[in-house]
Amino acid sequence: MTSPPQADPSGSAAKLVRSIPEATVARLAVYLRMLGELAEQGAETVSSEELATATGVNSAKLRKDLSYIGSYGIRGVGYEVASLHHQIERTLGLDRQQAVALVGVGNLGHALAGYSGFGGRGFPVAALFDVDPDLVGIHINGIVVEHVRDIPRVCAERGVTIGMIATPGPAAQSVCDQLVRAGVQCILNFAPVVLQVPEQVEVRKVDLAVELQVLAFHVARRRAGDASDTVVAPSVANGVRDGVHVTNGSAVLPR
Amino acid sequence: MTSPPQADPSGSAAKLVRSIPEATVARLAVYLRMLGELAEQGAETVSSEELATATGVNSAKLRKDLSYIGSYGIRGVGYEVASLHHQIERTLGLDRQQAVALVGVGNLGHALAGYSGFGGRGFPVAALFDVDPDLVGIHINGIVVEHVRDIPRVCAERGVTIGMIATPGPAAQSVCDQLVRAGVQCILNFAPVVLQVPEQVEVRKVDLAVELQVLAFHVARRRAGDASDTVVAPSVANGVRDGVHVTNGSAVLPR
DNA sequence: AGCCGCTTGTGAACGCACGCACAAAGTTGC
DNA sequence: GCAACTTTGTGCGTGCGTTCACAAGCGGCT
Ligand SMILES: NC(=O)c1ccc[n+]([C@@H]2O[C@H](COP(=O)([O-])OP(=O)(O)OC[C@H]3O[C@@H](n4cnc5c(N)ncnc54)[C@H](O)[C@@H]3O)[C@@H](O)[C@H]2O)c1
Ligand SMILES: NC(=O)c1ccc[n+]([C@@H]2O[C@H](COP(=O)([O-])OP(=O)(O)OC[C@H]3O[C@@H](n4cnc5c(N)ncnc54)[C@H](O)[C@@H]3O)[C@@H](O)[C@H]2O)c1
């Protein structure tokens, strides 16, 4: 709780420090995974062109992204895979583990709790919570399900910094409040509701219904275009320009 | 955009599908859900301010979003809930159902297959696929799991337009290719790989590891900020509405 | 009827992000 | 040691997305 207003939009002087664009941060995570794969394959170095192609981005964009974290490339050669991997990890704060608490061990929660991709990437699932008495006490992947009322104590004990909410929508806000009280700094929300949180808490939302609806929109748009059979009308300014709409991940959504 | 001089203000046909910004489309889905809830609560009308607050966006942005689909508001009053709900549905192409095929019925796939939120929102899960002989043939939520080799036939029979991939990463590209051959137009990918698809196919990716890593970055940045020195210019210019960091959903990622 | 208050719809400014294109910097080959 | 080639890092123009601010429109009240 430093200073709520903060009031530094102009930044100016402080601008020189690392204010990495949101979009870049998300892509860094993608580069990171590809670098891990390249390392496994024994690659020593990789050029921006190669890495860009492999991750589906423009090479200039990739270089600019990397330039935000420093100049770790070697001109005429590329980037040293191991070194770059390390630098991105450090930038994203992955050099230290972040304990995750998962609330709501239903259908989705079970899948998440058993997913090895979290612990394997530095996000060990350190605690599970639910209200269902049939679930409290069972073990999933070696972790016991605790009652939601113990969120504060358990999260504090295990140093949880990130919470994941996989409860039904109506319960999400209440669960969120408890996680916040427990000192959780970030929340990944799977429930289809807009969470209210204090300013210092960061929330990201995974909303599959929204994903599908965005896809449905594109189907509809395509059908509308194809409808009149008149193909390839160059006069159609844009709207369907370069074909491969790789507009993936979700767009920036309300929390 | 696209308002050269003036020229054709006189009505003309419904060109409603004209180039709605990606970001807007995603938010329309969020508004839609909230409108559904409001309708259930018996609300007749809602103002842009109310709807904006409820969905965590700026009211001006909301009005501009809605203006892309037409002028359905009533000045001095607001928007008629039922009417607006209907218009958004129509714009997103939700007035007709989109059959979904899910490939990979493992941990995550099971949860997705059993999720009622899809069918309830116009996206019935019409087919399930896997390669595991122990899974092929079983029923989940009344749908039988078919073998991946039958993707083309089954998808064609059931008019599948959207595919969801929940297989391990290494199998994703191959599965994707088969879905594309089967005529699927859009793919929602949960596997942590970058898919290669022909231009007419739209891919969106849900990457939880990326979500967590972006959150981790914010934790790290906050820690660095608290350590004084670096001022931490919030790259998220806005987002701090109620002081809430609503930077959610994922940023635009590579497919 | 006419005025008043409320809310929409949008013009305009701003800022971020993307991608091009190129100079700088390094490597390889002779 | 020099020339030719490769690749990085980035300045810059462009376009999209967000926000402000306000005129226009609508309903209600007197
Ligand atoms: N299942 C999916 O594939 C899927 C997909 C997208 C979104 N979601 C969303 O994820 C959430 C969970 O979905 P699900 O299918 O796992 O539902 P579910 O009903 O199977 O599981 C919900 C779990 O939350 C627990 N719970 C309820 N209230 C709680 C509370 N106050 N505190 C703690 N735990 C509580 C329940 O006991 C249950 O175990 C829902 O919001 C759903 O919309 C699910
Ligand atoms: N479980 C999670 O919570 C979670 C979270 C995020 C991402 N993911 C990703 O989702 C994917 C699935 O995860 P999971 O935990 O369900 O894995 P899983 O191993 O439990 O399930 C994978 C399923 O895919 C099937 N499969 C394998 N190859 C196939 C092929 N060629 N064609 C069709 N089916 C095939 C397997 O038989 C299995 O049933 C993975 O890519 C994983 O990284 C999972």
Short mmCIF file of N, CA and C and ligand atoms in Angstrom, two decimals, chain A residues 103-109 129-132 135 148 166-169 171 175 190-192 208, chain B residues 111-112 115 118, ligand 1:
data_model
loop_
_atom_site.label_atom_id
_atom_site.label_comp_id
_atom_site.label_asym_id
_atom_site.label_seq_id
_atom_site.Cartn_x
_atom_site.Cartn_y
_atom_site.Cartn_z
N VAL A 103 -8.67 -22.31 -5.72
CA VAL A 103 -9.93 -22.40 -4.98
C VAL A 103 -11.03 -22.90 -5.91
N GLY A 104 -11.68 -23.96 -5.48
CA GLY A 104 -12.73 -24.56 -6.30
C GLY A 104 -12.21 -25.79 -7.02
N VAL A 105 -12.40 -26.93 -6.41
CA VAL A 105 -11.84 -28.16 -6.97
C VAL A 105 -12.95 -28.99 -7.61
N GLY A 106 -13.65 -28.38 -8.56
CA GLY A 106 -14.70 -29.10 -9.27
C GLY A 106 -14.15 -29.72 -10.54
N ASN A 107 -14.91 -29.67 -11.58
CA ASN A 107 -14.44 -30.24 -12.84
C ASN A 107 -13.15 -29.58 -13.32
N LEU A 108 -13.25 -28.28 -13.49
CA LEU A 108 -12.08 -27.55 -13.98
C LEU A 108 -10.96 -27.56 -12.95
N GLY A 109 -11.31 -27.34 -11.72
CA GLY A 109 -10.31 -27.30 -10.66
C GLY A 109 -9.50 -28.59 -10.58
N PHE A 129 -8.45 -25.42 -2.16
CA PHE A 129 -9.55 -25.08 -1.26
C PHE A 129 -10.89 -25.38 -1.91
N ASP A 130 -11.85 -25.70 -1.08
CA ASP A 130 -13.22 -25.88 -1.55
C ASP A 130 -14.13 -25.77 -0.34
N VAL A 131 -15.43 -25.67 -0.59
CA VAL A 131 -16.38 -25.65 0.52
C VAL A 131 -17.08 -27.00 0.67
N ASP A 132 -17.06 -27.77 -0.39
CA ASP A 132 -17.76 -29.05 -0.38
C ASP A 132 -17.12 -30.00 0.63
N LEU A 135 -15.22 -32.91 -0.55
CA LEU A 135 -13.93 -32.68 -1.20
C LEU A 135 -12.84 -32.33 -0.18
N VAL A 148 -12.27 -23.54 2.60
CA VAL A 148 -12.03 -22.13 2.26
C VAL A 148 -11.83 -21.25 3.48
N ALA A 166 -11.59 -21.12 -9.46
CA ALA A 166 -12.33 -22.02 -10.35
C ALA A 166 -13.62 -22.46 -9.68
N THR A 167 -14.27 -21.52 -9.05
CA THR A 167 -15.54 -21.79 -8.39
C THR A 167 -16.67 -21.34 -9.33
N PRO A 168 -17.90 -21.66 -9.01
CA PRO A 168 -19.00 -21.11 -9.81
C PRO A 168 -18.98 -19.59 -9.71
N GLY A 169 -19.53 -18.93 -10.69
CA GLY A 169 -19.52 -17.48 -10.73
C GLY A 169 -19.97 -16.80 -9.45
N ALA A 171 -19.85 -17.53 -6.46
CA ALA A 171 -18.96 -17.61 -5.31
C ALA A 171 -17.65 -16.88 -5.53
N VAL A 175 -14.77 -15.48 -2.73
CA VAL A 175 -13.49 -16.19 -2.69
C VAL A 175 -12.35 -15.22 -2.96
N PHE A 190 -11.17 -17.89 -13.49
CA PHE A 190 -11.84 -18.67 -14.53
C PHE A 190 -13.35 -18.52 -14.48
N ALA A 191 -13.84 -17.91 -13.44
CA ALA A 191 -15.29 -17.73 -13.32
C ALA A 191 -15.73 -16.55 -14.19
N PRO A 192 -16.87 -16.68 -14.81
CA PRO A 192 -17.33 -15.63 -15.73
C PRO A 192 -17.95 -14.44 -15.03
N LEU A 208 -13.64 -18.59 -21.37
CA LEU A 208 -13.77 -19.41 -22.56
C LEU A 208 -15.00 -19.06 -23.38
N ALA B 111 -12.96 -31.92 -18.27
CA ALA B 111 -13.62 -30.76 -17.67
C ALA B 111 -14.36 -29.95 -18.73
N LEU B 112 -13.73 -29.76 -19.86
CA LEU B 112 -14.35 -28.98 -20.92
C LEU B 112 -15.58 -29.69 -21.47
N TYR B 115 -18.57 -29.29 -19.30
CA TYR B 115 -18.93 -27.92 -18.94
C TYR B 115 -20.24 -27.51 -19.61
N PHE B 118 -20.85 -24.10 -22.24
CA PHE B 118 -20.73 -24.02 -23.70
C PHE B 118 -22.08 -24.20 -24.37
N1 LIG E 1 -15.44 -26.86 -16.48
C1 LIG E 1 -14.96 -26.11 -17.47
O1 LIG E 1 -14.47 -26.62 -18.45
C2 LIG E 1 -15.03 -24.64 -17.39
C3 LIG E 1 -14.71 -23.91 -18.52
C4 LIG E 1 -14.75 -22.52 -18.47
C5 LIG E 1 -15.10 -21.90 -17.32
N2 LIG E 1 -15.41 -22.60 -16.24
C6 LIG E 1 -15.75 -21.90 -15.02
O2 LIG E 1 -14.96 -22.38 -13.99
C7 LIG E 1 -15.71 -22.41 -12.80
C8 LIG E 1 -15.73 -23.81 -12.26
O3 LIG E 1 -16.29 -24.68 -13.22
P1 LIG E 1 -16.49 -26.20 -12.89
O4 LIG E 1 -17.01 -26.82 -14.11
O5 LIG E 1 -15.25 -26.76 -12.30
O6 LIG E 1 -17.65 -26.16 -11.80
P2 LIG E 1 -17.92 -27.22 -10.68
O7 LIG E 1 -19.29 -26.96 -10.17
O8 LIG E 1 -17.60 -28.57 -11.17
O9 LIG E 1 -16.88 -26.89 -9.54
C9 LIG E 1 -17.00 -25.79 -8.72
C10 LIG E 1 -16.35 -26.12 -7.40
O10 LIG E 1 -16.32 -24.95 -6.61
C11 LIG E 1 -16.70 -25.30 -5.29
N3 LIG E 1 -17.25 -24.14 -4.63
C12 LIG E 1 -18.49 -23.63 -4.71
N4 LIG E 1 -18.60 -22.55 -3.94
C13 LIG E 1 -17.40 -22.36 -3.37
C14 LIG E 1 -16.90 -21.41 -2.46
N5 LIG E 1 -17.64 -20.40 -2.01
N6 LIG E 1 -15.63 -21.51 -2.07
C15 LIG E 1 -14.87 -22.50 -2.55
N7 LIG E 1 -15.28 -23.44 -3.39
C16 LIG E 1 -16.54 -23.36 -3.80
C17 LIG E 1 -17.70 -26.39 -5.45
O11 LIG E 1 -17.75 -27.18 -4.26
C18 LIG E 1 -17.11 -27.16 -6.63
O12 LIG E 1 -16.22 -28.14 -6.17
C19 LIG E 1 -17.09 -21.91 -13.14
O13 LIG E 1 -17.16 -20.55 -12.84
C20 LIG E 1 -17.17 -22.11 -14.62
O14 LIG E 1 -18.00 -21.16 -15.22
C21 LIG E 1 -15.38 -23.98 -16.25
#
